[in-house]
Coordinates of C-alpha atoms and ligand atoms in Angstrom, one line a residue:
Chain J
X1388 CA -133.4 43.6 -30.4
X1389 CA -137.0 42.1 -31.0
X1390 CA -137.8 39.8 -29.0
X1391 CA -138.7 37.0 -30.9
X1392 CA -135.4 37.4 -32.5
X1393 CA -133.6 37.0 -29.1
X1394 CA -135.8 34.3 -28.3
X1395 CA -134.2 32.3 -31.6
X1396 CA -130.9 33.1 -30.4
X1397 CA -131.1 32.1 -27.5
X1398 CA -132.8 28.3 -28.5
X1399 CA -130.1 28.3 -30.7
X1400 CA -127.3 28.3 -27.6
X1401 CA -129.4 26.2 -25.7
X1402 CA -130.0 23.3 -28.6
X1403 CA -133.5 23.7 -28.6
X1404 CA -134.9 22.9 -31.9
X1405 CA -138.4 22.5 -31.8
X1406 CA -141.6 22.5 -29.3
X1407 CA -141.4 18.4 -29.4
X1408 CA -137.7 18.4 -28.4
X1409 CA -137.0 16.7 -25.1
X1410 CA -133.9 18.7 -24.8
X1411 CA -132.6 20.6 -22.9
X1412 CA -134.9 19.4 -20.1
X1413 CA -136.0 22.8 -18.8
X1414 CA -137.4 23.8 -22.5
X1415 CA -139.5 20.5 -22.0
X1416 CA -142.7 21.6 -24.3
X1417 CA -141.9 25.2 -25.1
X1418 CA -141.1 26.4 -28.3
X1419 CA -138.5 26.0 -30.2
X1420 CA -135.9 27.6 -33.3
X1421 CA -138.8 25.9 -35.7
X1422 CA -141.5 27.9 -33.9
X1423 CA -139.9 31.0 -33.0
X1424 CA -138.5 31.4 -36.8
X1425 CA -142.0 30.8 -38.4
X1426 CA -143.5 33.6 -35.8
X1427 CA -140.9 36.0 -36.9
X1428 CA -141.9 35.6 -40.2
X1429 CA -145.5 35.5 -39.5
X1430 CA -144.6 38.6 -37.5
X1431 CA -143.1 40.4 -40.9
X1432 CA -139.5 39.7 -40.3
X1433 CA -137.7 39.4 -42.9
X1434 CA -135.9 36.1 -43.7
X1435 CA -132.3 38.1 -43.7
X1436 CA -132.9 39.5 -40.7
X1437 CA -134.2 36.3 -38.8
X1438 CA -130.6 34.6 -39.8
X1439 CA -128.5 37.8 -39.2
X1440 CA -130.4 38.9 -35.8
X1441 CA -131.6 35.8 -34.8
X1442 CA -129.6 33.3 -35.4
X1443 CA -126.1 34.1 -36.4
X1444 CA -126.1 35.9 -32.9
X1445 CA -127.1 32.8 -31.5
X1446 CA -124.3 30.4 -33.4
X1447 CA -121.7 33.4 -32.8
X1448 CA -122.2 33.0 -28.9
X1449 CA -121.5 28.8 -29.1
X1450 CA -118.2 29.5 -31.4
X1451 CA -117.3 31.7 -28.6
X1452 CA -117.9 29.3 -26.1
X1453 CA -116.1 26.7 -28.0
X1454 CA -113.1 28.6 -28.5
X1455 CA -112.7 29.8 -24.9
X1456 CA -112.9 25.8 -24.0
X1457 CA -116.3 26.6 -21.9
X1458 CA -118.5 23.7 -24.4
X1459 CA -117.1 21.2 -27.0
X1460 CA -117.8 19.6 -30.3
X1461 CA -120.5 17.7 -29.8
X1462 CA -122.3 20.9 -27.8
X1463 CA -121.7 23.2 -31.5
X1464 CA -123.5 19.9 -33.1
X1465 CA -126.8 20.3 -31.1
X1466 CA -126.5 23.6 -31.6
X1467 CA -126.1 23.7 -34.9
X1468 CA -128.8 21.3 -35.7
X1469 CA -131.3 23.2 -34.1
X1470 CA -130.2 26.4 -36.1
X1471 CA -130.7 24.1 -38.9
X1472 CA -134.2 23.0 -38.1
X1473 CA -135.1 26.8 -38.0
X1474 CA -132.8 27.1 -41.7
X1475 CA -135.4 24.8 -43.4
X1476 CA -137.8 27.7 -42.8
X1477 CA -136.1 30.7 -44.6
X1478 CA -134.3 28.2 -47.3
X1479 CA -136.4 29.7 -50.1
X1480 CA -135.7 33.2 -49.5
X1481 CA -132.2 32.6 -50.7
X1482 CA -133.5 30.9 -53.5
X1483 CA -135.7 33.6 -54.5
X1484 CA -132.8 36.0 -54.2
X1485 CA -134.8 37.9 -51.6
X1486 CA -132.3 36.7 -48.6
X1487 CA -128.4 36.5 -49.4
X1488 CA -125.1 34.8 -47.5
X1489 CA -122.6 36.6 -47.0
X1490 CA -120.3 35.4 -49.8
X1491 CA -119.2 31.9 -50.7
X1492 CA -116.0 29.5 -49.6
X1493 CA -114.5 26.6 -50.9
X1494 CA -113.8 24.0 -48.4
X1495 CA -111.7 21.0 -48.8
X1496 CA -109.4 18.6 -47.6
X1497 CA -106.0 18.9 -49.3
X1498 CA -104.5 16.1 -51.6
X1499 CA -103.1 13.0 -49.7
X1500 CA -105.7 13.6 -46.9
X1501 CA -108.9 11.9 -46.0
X1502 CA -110.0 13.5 -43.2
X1503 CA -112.6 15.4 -43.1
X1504 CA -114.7 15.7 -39.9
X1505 CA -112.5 18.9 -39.0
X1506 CA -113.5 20.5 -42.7
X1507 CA -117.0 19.8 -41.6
X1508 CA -117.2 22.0 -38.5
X1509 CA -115.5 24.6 -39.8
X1510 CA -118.4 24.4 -43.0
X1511 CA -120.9 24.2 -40.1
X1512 CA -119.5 27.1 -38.2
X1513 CA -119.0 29.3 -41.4
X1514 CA -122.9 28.6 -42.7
X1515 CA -123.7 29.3 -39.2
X1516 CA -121.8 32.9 -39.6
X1517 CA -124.2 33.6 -42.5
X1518 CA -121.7 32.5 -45.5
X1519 CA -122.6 29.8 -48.2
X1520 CA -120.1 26.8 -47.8
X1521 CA -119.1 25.1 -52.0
X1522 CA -117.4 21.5 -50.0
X1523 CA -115.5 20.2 -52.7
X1524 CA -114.5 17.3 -50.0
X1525 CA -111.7 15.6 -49.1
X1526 CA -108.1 14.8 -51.0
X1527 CA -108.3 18.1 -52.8
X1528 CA -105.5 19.0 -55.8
X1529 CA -104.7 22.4 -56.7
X1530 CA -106.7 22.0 -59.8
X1531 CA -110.0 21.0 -58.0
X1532 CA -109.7 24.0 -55.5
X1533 CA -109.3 26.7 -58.6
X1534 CA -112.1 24.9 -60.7
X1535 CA -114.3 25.3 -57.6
X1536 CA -112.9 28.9 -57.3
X1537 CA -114.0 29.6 -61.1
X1538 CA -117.3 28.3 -60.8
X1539 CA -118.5 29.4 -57.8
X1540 CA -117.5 33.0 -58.0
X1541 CA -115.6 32.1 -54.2
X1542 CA -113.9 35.2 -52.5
X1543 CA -112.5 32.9 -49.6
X1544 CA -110.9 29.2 -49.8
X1545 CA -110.3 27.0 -46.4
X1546 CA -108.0 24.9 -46.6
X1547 CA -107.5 21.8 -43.6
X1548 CA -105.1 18.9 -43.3
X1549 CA -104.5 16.3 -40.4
X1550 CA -101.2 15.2 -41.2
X1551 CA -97.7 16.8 -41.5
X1552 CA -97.4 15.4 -44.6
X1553 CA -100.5 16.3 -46.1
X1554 CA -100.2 19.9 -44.3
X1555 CA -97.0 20.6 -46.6
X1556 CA -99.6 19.9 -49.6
X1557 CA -101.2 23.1 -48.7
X1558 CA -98.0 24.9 -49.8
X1559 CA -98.5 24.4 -54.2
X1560 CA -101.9 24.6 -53.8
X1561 CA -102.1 27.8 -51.7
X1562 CA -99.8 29.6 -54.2
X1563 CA -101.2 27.9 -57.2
X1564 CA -104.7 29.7 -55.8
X1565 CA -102.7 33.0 -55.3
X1566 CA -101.3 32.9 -58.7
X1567 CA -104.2 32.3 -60.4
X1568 CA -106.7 34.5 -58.4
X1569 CA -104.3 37.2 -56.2
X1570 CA -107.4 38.9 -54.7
X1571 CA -109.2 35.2 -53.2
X1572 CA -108.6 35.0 -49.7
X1573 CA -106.8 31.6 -48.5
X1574 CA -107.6 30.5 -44.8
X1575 CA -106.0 27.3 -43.6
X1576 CA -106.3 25.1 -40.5
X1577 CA -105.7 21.6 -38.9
X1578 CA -104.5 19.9 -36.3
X1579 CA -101.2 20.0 -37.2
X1580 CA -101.0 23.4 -38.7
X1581 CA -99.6 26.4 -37.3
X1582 CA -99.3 30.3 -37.8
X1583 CA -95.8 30.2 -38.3
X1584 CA -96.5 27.6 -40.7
X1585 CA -99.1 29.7 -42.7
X1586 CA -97.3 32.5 -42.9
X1587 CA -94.7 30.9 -44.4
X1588 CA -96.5 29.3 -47.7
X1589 CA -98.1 32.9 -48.1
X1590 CA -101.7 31.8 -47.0
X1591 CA -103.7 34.8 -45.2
X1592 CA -104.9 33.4 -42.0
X1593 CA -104.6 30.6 -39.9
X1594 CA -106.9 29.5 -37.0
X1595 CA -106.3 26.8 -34.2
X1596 CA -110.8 27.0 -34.6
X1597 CA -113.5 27.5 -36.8
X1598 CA -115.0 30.6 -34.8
X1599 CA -111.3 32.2 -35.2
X1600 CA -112.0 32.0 -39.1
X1601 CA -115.2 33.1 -39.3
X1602 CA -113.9 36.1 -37.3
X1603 CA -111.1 36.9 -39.5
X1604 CA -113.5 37.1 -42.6
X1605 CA -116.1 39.3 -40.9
X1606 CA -113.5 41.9 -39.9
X1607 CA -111.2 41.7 -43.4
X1608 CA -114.3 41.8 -45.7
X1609 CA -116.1 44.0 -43.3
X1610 CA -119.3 42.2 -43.3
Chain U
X275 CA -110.1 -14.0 -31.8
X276 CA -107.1 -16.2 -33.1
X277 CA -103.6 -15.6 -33.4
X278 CA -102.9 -16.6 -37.2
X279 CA -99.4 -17.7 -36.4
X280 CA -98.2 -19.5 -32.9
X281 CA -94.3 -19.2 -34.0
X282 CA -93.0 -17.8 -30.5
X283 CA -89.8 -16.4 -29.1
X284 CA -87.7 -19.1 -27.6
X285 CA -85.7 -18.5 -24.4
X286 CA -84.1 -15.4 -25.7
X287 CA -82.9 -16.9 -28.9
X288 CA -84.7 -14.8 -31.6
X289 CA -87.5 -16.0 -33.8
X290 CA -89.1 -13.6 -36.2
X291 CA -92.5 -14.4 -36.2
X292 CA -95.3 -12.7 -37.3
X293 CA -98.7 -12.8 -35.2
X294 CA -102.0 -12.1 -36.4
X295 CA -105.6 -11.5 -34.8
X296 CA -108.9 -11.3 -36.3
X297 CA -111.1 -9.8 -33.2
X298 CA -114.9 -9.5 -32.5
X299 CA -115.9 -6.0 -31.2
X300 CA -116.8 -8.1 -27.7
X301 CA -113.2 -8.8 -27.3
X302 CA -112.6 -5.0 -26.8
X303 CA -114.1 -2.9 -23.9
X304 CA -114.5 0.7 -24.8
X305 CA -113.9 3.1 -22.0
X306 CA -116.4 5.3 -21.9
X307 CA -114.4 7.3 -19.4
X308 CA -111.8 8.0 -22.3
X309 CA -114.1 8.3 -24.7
X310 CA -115.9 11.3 -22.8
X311 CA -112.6 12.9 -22.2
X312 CA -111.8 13.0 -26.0
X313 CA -115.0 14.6 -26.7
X314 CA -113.6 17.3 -23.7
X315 CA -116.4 16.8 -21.2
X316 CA -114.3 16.0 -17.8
X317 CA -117.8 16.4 -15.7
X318 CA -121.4 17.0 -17.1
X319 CA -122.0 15.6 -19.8
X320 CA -124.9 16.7 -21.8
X321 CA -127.9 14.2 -21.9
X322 CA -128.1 13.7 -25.9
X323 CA -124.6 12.8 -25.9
X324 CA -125.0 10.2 -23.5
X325 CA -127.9 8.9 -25.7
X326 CA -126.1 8.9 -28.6
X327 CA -122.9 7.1 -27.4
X328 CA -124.6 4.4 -26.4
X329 CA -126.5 4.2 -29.2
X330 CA -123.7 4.0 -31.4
X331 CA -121.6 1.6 -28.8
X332 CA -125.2 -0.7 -29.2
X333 CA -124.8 -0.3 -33.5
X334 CA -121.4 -0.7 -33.2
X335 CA -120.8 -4.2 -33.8
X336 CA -121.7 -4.1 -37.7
X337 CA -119.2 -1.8 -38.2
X338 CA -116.1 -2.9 -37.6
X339 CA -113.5 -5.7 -38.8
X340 CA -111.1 -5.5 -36.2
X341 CA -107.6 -6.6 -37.3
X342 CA -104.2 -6.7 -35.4
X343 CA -100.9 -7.7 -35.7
X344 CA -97.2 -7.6 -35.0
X345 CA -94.1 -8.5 -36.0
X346 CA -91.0 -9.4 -34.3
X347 CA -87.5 -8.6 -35.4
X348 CA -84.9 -10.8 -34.3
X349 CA -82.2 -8.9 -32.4
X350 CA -79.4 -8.7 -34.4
X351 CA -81.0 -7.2 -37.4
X352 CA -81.9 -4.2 -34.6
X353 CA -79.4 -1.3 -33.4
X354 CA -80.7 1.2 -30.6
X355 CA -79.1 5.1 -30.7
X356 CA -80.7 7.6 -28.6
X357 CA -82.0 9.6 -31.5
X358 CA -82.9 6.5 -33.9
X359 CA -82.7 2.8 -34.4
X360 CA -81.7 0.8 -36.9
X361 CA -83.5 -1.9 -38.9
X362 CA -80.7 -3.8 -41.1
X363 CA -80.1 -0.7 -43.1
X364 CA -83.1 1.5 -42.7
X365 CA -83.3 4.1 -39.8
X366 CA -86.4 4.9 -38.1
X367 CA -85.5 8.6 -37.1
X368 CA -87.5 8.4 -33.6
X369 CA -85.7 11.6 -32.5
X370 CA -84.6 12.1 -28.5
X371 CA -87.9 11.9 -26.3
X372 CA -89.0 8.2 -27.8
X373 CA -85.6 7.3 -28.4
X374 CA -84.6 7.5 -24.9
X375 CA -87.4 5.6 -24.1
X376 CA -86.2 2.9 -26.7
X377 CA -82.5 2.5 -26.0
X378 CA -82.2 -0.2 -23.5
X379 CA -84.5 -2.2 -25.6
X380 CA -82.8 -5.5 -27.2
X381 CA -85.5 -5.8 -30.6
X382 CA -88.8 -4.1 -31.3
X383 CA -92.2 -5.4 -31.9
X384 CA -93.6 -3.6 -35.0
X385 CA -97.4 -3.5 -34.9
X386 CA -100.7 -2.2 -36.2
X387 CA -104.2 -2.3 -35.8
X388 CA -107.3 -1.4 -37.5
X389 CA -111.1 -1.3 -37.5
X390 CA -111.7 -1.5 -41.4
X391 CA -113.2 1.3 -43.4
X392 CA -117.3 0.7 -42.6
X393 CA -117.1 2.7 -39.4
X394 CA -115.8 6.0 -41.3
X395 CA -118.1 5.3 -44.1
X396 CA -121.0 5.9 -42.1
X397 CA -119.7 8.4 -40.0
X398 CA -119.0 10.3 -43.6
X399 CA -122.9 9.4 -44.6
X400 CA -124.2 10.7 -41.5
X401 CA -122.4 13.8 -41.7
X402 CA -123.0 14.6 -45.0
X403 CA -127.0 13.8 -44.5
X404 CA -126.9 16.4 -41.6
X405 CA -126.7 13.8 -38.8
X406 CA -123.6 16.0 -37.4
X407 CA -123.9 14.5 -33.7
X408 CA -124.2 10.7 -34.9
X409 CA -121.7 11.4 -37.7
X410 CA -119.1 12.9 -35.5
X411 CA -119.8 10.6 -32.1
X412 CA -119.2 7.4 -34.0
X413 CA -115.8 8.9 -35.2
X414 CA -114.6 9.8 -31.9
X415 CA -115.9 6.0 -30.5
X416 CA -114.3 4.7 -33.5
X417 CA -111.0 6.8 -32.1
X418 CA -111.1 5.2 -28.9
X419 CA -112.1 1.6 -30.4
X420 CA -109.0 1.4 -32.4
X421 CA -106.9 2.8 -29.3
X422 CA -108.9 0.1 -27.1
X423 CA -107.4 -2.6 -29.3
X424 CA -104.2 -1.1 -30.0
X425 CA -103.9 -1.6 -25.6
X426 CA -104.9 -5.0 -26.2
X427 CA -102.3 -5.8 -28.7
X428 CA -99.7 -4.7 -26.8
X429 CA -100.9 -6.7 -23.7
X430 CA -100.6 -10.0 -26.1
X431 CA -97.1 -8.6 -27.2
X432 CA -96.3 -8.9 -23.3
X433 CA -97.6 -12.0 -22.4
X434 CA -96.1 -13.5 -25.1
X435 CA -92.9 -12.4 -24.3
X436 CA -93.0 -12.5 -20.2
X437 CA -93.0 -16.3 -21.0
X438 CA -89.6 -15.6 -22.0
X439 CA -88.8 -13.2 -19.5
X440 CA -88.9 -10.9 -21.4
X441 CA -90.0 -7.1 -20.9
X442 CA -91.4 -4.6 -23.2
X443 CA -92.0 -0.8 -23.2
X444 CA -94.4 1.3 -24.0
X445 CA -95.7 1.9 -27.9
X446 CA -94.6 4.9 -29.9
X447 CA -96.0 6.1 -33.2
X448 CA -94.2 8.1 -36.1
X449 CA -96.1 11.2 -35.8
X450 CA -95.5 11.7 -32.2
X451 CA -93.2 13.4 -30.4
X452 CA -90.9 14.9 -33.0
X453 CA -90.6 11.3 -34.6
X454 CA -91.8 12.1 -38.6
X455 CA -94.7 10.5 -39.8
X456 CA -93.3 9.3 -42.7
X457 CA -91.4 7.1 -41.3
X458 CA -94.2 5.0 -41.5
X459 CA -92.8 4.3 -44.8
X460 CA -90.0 2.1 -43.0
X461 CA -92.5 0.4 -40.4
X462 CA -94.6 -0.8 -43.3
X463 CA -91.6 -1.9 -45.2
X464 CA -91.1 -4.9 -42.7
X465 CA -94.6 -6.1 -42.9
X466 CA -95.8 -8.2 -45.5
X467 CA -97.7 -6.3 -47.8
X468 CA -101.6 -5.0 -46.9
X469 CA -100.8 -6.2 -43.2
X470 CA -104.1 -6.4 -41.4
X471 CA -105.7 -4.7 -44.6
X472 CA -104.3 -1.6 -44.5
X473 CA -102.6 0.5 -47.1
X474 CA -99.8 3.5 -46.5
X475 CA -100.4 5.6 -49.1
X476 CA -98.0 8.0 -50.5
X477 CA -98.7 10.8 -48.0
X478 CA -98.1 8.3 -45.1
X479 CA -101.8 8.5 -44.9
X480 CA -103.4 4.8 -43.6
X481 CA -106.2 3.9 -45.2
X482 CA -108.7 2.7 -43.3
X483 CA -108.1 5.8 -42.0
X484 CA -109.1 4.2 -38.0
X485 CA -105.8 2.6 -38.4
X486 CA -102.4 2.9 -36.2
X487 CA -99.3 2.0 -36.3
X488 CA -95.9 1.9 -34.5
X489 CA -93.5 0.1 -32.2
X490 CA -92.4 -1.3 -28.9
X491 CA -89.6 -1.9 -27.8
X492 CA -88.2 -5.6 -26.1
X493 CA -85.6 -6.6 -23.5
X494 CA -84.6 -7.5 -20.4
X495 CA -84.3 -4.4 -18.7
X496 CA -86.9 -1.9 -20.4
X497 CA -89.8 -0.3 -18.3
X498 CA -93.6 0.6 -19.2
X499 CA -95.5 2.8 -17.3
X500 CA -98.9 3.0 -17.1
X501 CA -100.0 6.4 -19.1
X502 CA -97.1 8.2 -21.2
X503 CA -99.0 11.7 -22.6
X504 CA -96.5 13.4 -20.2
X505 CA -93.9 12.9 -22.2
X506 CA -95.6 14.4 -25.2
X507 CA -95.5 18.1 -25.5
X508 CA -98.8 17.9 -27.3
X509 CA -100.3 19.7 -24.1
X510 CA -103.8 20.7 -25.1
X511 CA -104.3 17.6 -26.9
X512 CA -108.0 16.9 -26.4
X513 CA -107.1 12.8 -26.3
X514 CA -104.3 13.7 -23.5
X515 CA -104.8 10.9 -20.3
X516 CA -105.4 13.0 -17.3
X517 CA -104.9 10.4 -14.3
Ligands
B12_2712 C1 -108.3 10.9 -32.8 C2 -106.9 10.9 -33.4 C3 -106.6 9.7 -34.1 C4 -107.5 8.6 -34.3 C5 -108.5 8.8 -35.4 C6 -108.0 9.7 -36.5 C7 -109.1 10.2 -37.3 N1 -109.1 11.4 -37.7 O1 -110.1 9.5 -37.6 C8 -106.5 7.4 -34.6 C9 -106.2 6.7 -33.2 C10 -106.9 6.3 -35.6 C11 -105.3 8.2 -35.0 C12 -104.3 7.7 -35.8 C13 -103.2 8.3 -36.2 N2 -102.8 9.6 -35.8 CO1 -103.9 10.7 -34.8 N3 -104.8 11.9 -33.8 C14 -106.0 12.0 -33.3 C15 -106.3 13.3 -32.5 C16 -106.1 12.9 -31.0 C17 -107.6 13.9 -32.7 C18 -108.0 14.1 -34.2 C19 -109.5 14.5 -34.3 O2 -110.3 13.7 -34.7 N4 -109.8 15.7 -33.9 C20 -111.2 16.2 -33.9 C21 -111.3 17.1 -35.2 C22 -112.7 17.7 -35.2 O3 -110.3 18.1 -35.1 P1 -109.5 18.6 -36.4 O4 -109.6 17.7 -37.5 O5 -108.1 19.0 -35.9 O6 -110.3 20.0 -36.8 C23 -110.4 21.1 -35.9 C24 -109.3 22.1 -36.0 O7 -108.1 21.6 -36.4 C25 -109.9 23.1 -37.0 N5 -109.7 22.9 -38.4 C26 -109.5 21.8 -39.2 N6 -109.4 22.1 -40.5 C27 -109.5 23.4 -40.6 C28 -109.5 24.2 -41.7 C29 -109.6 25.6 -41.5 C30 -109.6 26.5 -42.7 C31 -109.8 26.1 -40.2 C32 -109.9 27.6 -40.0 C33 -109.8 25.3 -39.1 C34 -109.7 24.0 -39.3 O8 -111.3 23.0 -36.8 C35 -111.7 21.8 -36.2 C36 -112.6 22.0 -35.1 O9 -112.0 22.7 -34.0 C37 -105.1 14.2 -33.0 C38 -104.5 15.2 -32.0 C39 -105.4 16.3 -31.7 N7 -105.7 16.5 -30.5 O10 -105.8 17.0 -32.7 C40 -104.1 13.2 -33.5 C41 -103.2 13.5 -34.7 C42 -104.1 14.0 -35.8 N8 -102.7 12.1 -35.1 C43 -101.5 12.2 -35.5 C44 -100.8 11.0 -35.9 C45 -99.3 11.2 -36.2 C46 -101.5 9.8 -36.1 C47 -100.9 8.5 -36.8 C48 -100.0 8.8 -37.9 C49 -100.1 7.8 -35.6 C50 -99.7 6.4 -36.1 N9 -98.5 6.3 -36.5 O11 -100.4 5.4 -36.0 C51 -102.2 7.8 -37.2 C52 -102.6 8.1 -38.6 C53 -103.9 7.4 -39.0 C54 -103.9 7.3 -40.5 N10 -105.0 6.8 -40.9 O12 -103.0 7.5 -41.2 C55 -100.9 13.6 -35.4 C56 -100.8 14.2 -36.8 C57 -99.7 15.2 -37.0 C58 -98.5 14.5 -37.7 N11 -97.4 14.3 -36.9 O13 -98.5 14.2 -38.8 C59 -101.9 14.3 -34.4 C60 -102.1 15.8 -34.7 C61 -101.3 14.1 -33.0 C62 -99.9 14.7 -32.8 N12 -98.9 14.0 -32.9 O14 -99.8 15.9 -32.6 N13 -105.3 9.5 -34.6

C-alpha cells in the first residue's frame, strides 16, 4: 500500500488529527490525517482512494478493536474526529460526483424512543466504512422511515431502540419497510435487542455493535 | 436542598407522606471512579478523556435541575408475593430475582429522580455539531449524575426511617431483572401527576430522558447490601459495579 496512505491509517487509529494536535503525546508536532490527506492528493491520489485505502482501513481497525473489547467509545470518538478532520479535505469530490459512498442508509430511532447516542455511533461507524448515513433522528414511525427510504434512493435501513418497549416498535415498522420495498435491507440493534428477537420480526441482521453492521453490509452487497 | 414535605413515619404506625427535594449539583459527588468504568476504561485512561470529563464535571452545574422524591405507602394498602406485590389493586409484576429480594419488606418507598432535560439537550447539540467526544462524555456523566442522586435519595429514605427503626432494602427498577418496564405505568400511577417534572410517556419512556425510577422496600427485618449487579444477569453490562 502507498505509504502516505498507510500513514493516514494509521493517524486515524492513533487519533491524530492534525500537526497542532497535542495528542497522542508521541505524535507531539508531526503530521497529522489533515496533512497526510492533502499530500496524497498533492501526490495525485485520488479522493476515492484516500478514503477507501487510507482511511476506511484505518476506522475498520478501531471498530475491530471496539468490538473485541480492546478500546471503548470514547477511543472510536477521537478516532473518528480525526478521520473527520481529514473528510473536510475530500468533501467536494463527492460533490462533484468524482468520489462516491458506498450506498446510503437510513438511520433512526424508532417511535416511542428518544435515545439516540447509540444511533449516532453506529452513523459514525457506517460513514467511517465509506457509506452515506440519511439520520432521520429519533422517535421514528413507519411512515418517516419509508418516506426517507423513497427519497433517498436507501438500499439499507438501521433501525435502534433502548427500551423493551420501544424495541417491539421495530416489529410494524420493519414489515411495513418489507412490504413496501422487499429488496431494502433492514438492520436493527440496541441495547436491548437480540438475534433471536430479529429474526423473529423478519429484520435481516442484528448486531450487539456498529462494526458487526458494517460487516454484514460489506459482505451481503459485496462492496 | 429542602425536603418539600416533613410529614414523617411515626413509630411504625403508617403515614403516607410524600417527600420532595430540589438539589444543587454540589449536593451530589460524582464518582469519577464509576464514571470511568461506564465509559469501560478499568486502567489507562486516555489523556483527552480525562480533559474532557473534567471539563464537563466544571460546565456541569448549568445544566442540571436536580429533582427527587419519594413516596410512602402505608402498610396495609401493600401485599408482598415472591413474584409480585400488590398496591391496593394493582400488581407490580417484579418477577422472582427482585421479588425475593422484596418479600420480607412491610411497605415500599416509591421513588424517582431526575436531572431535567438541559443536560441531553446539549449533549444532542454537541453531537449533532460533530462534537462526538463532548456530546457523548456529558451523557455518560449525566448517567452517573442521575445514579449519584438516585444513592442519595435512598440514603434520605433510610435515615428517615432508621428514626423509626426501621430498615430498608436495596432499590429495584422495572426494566431490570426480568421485572417489565412497563410497569412503570403502575409506579407513576401513585405519584401525583408530573412528580419531580417528569412524564411516562406511552412507551414507558421517561422524559427527561436522565430520569429513574423504582422502589424500595421497608421493614423491620429487610437487608441492603452494599453493590447488587450480581444479582442481575446483565453480565457484560458496561455500568456493572466491579468491587
Ligand atoms: C446509562 C443507562 C441509563 C441512564 C441513562 C440512559 C440514557 N440513555 O441516557 C439512566 C440511569 C438515566 C437510565 C435509566 C433507565 N434505564 Co437504563 N441503562 C443504561 C445503560 C447502563 C447504558 C445505556 C447507554 O447509554 N449505553 C451507551 C450507548 C452508546 O449504547 P447503546 O445505545 O446500547 O448503543 C450501542 C449498541 O446497542 C449498538 N446499537 C444501538 N442502536 C443500534 C442500531 C443498529 C442498527 C446497530 C447495528 C447497532 C446499534 O451500537 C451502540 C454502540 O455500541 C443500559 C445497559 C447497557 N449496558 O446497555 C441500561 C438500559 C438501557 N436501561 C434500562 C432501563 C430499564 C432503564 C429504566 C427504565 C430504569 C428505571 N425504571 O428507571 C430507566 C429509563 C429512563 C427513561 N428515560 O425512561 C434497560 C432497558 C431495557 C428494558 N428492560 O427495557 C437497559 C438495557 C438495562 C437492562 N435492564 O438491561 N439508564
Amino acid at each position: 500500500m502507498n505509504e502516505i496512505l498507510e500513514k493516514i491509517s494509521y493517524c486515524i487509529e492513533r487519533g491524530k488529527s492534525d500537526k497542532h494536535a497535542k495528542f497522542p503525546p508521541d505524535l507531539k508536532d508531526q503530521d497529522g490525517v489533515v496533512e497526510y490527506t492533502q499530500a496524497a492528493l498533492d501526490n495525485g491520489i485520488s479522493a476515492q482512494s484516500v478514503l477507501n485505502d487510507g482511511m476506511m482501513p484505518g476506522m475498520n481497525k478501531i471498530g475491530i478493536r471496539f468490538r473485541n473489547g480492546e478500546i471503548y467509545v470514547p477511543d472510536v470518538l477521537i478516532a473518528a474526529k480525526a478521520m473527520k478532520a481529514g473528510m473536510q479535505l475530500i468533501k467536494p469530490f463527492f460533490q462533484s460526483g468524482e468520489a462516491k459512498h458506498k450506498g446510503k442508509i437510513v438511520l433512526g430511532t424508532v417511535a416511542g424512543d428518544l435515545h439516540d447516542i447509540g444511533k449516532n455511533l453506529v452513523a459514525m461507524v457506517m460513514e467511517g466504512g465509506g457509506w452515506e448515513v440519511v439520520d432521520i433522528g429519533v422517535d421514528a414511525n413507519a411512515q418517516k422511515f419509508i418516506e426517507a427510504i423513497e427519497n433517498n434512493d436507501a438500499k439499507v435501513v438501521g433501525l435502534s431502540a433502548l427500551l423493551t418497549t420501544t424495541m417491539n416498535n421495530m416489529e410494524a415498522i420493519t414489515k411495513e419497510i418489507k412490504s413496501k420495498f422487499p429488496e431494502v435491507t433492514v438492520v436493527i440493534g440496541g441495547a436491548p435487542v437480540t438475534e433471536k428477537f430479529s429474526n423473529s420480526i423478519g429484520s435481516d441482521f442484528y448486531s450487539a455493535d456498529p462494526q458487526g453492521a458494517l460487516d454484514f453490509l460489506n459482505e451481503k452487497l459485496e462492496i | 436542598m429542602k425536603d418539600q414535605d416533613n410529614c414523617i413515619w411515626i413509630g411504625g404506625t403508617e403515614i403516607e407522606s410524600l417527600h420532595k427535594f430540589d438539589l444543587e449539583p454540589s449536593d451530589i459527588k460524582i464518582n469519577k471512579q464509576f464514571l470511568y468504568q461506564s465509559l469501560g476504561y478499568q486502567n489507562e485512561i486516555p489523556e483527552p478523556v480525562l480533559i474532557e470529563i473534567d471539563k464537563t464535571i466544571d460546565y456541569l452545574n448549568a445544566l442540571v435541575e436536580i429533582q427527587a422524591g419519594f413516596k410512602l405507602i402505608s402498610p396495609e394498602r401493600v401485599k408482598f408475593h415472591s413474584g409480585y406485590i400488590l398496591i391496593d389493586d394493582e400488581r407490580l409484576n417484579t418477577k422472582a430475582i427482585i421479588g425475593k429480594k422484596l418479600v420480607d419488606s412491610e411497605t415500599l418507598a416509591i421513588f424517582v429522580a431526575t436531572l431535567g432535560s438541559r443536560l441531553e439537550e446539549k449533549s444532542k447539540k454537541l453531537m449533532s455539531e460533530g462534537d462526538l467526544l463532548q456530546g457523548y462524555i456529558l451523557d455518560a456523566v449525566g448517567s452517573e449524575l442521575v445514579e449519584q442522586t438516585t444513592d442519595w435519595l435512598q440514603l434520605q429514605v433510610e435515615n428517615l426511617l432508621s428514626e423509626n427503626n426501621l430498615k430498608i432494602t436495596n432499590r429495584y427498577s422495572p426494566g431490570y431483572c426480568g421485572w417489565n418496564v412497563v410497569d412503570q405505568q403502575i409506579i407513576f400511577s401513585f405519584l401525583p401527576k408530573l412528580f419531580c417534572g417528569i412524564k411516562l410517556s406511552e412507551s414507558s419512556l421517561m422524559v427527561p430522558i436522565k430520569s429513574v425510577s423504582g422502589v424500595i422496600g421497608i421493614g423491620k427485618n429487610v437487608i441492603k447490601s452494599d453493590y447488587e449487579c450480581s444479582i442481575c444477569d446483565m453480565t457484560n453490562c458496561s455500568r456493572r459495579r466491579v468491587m
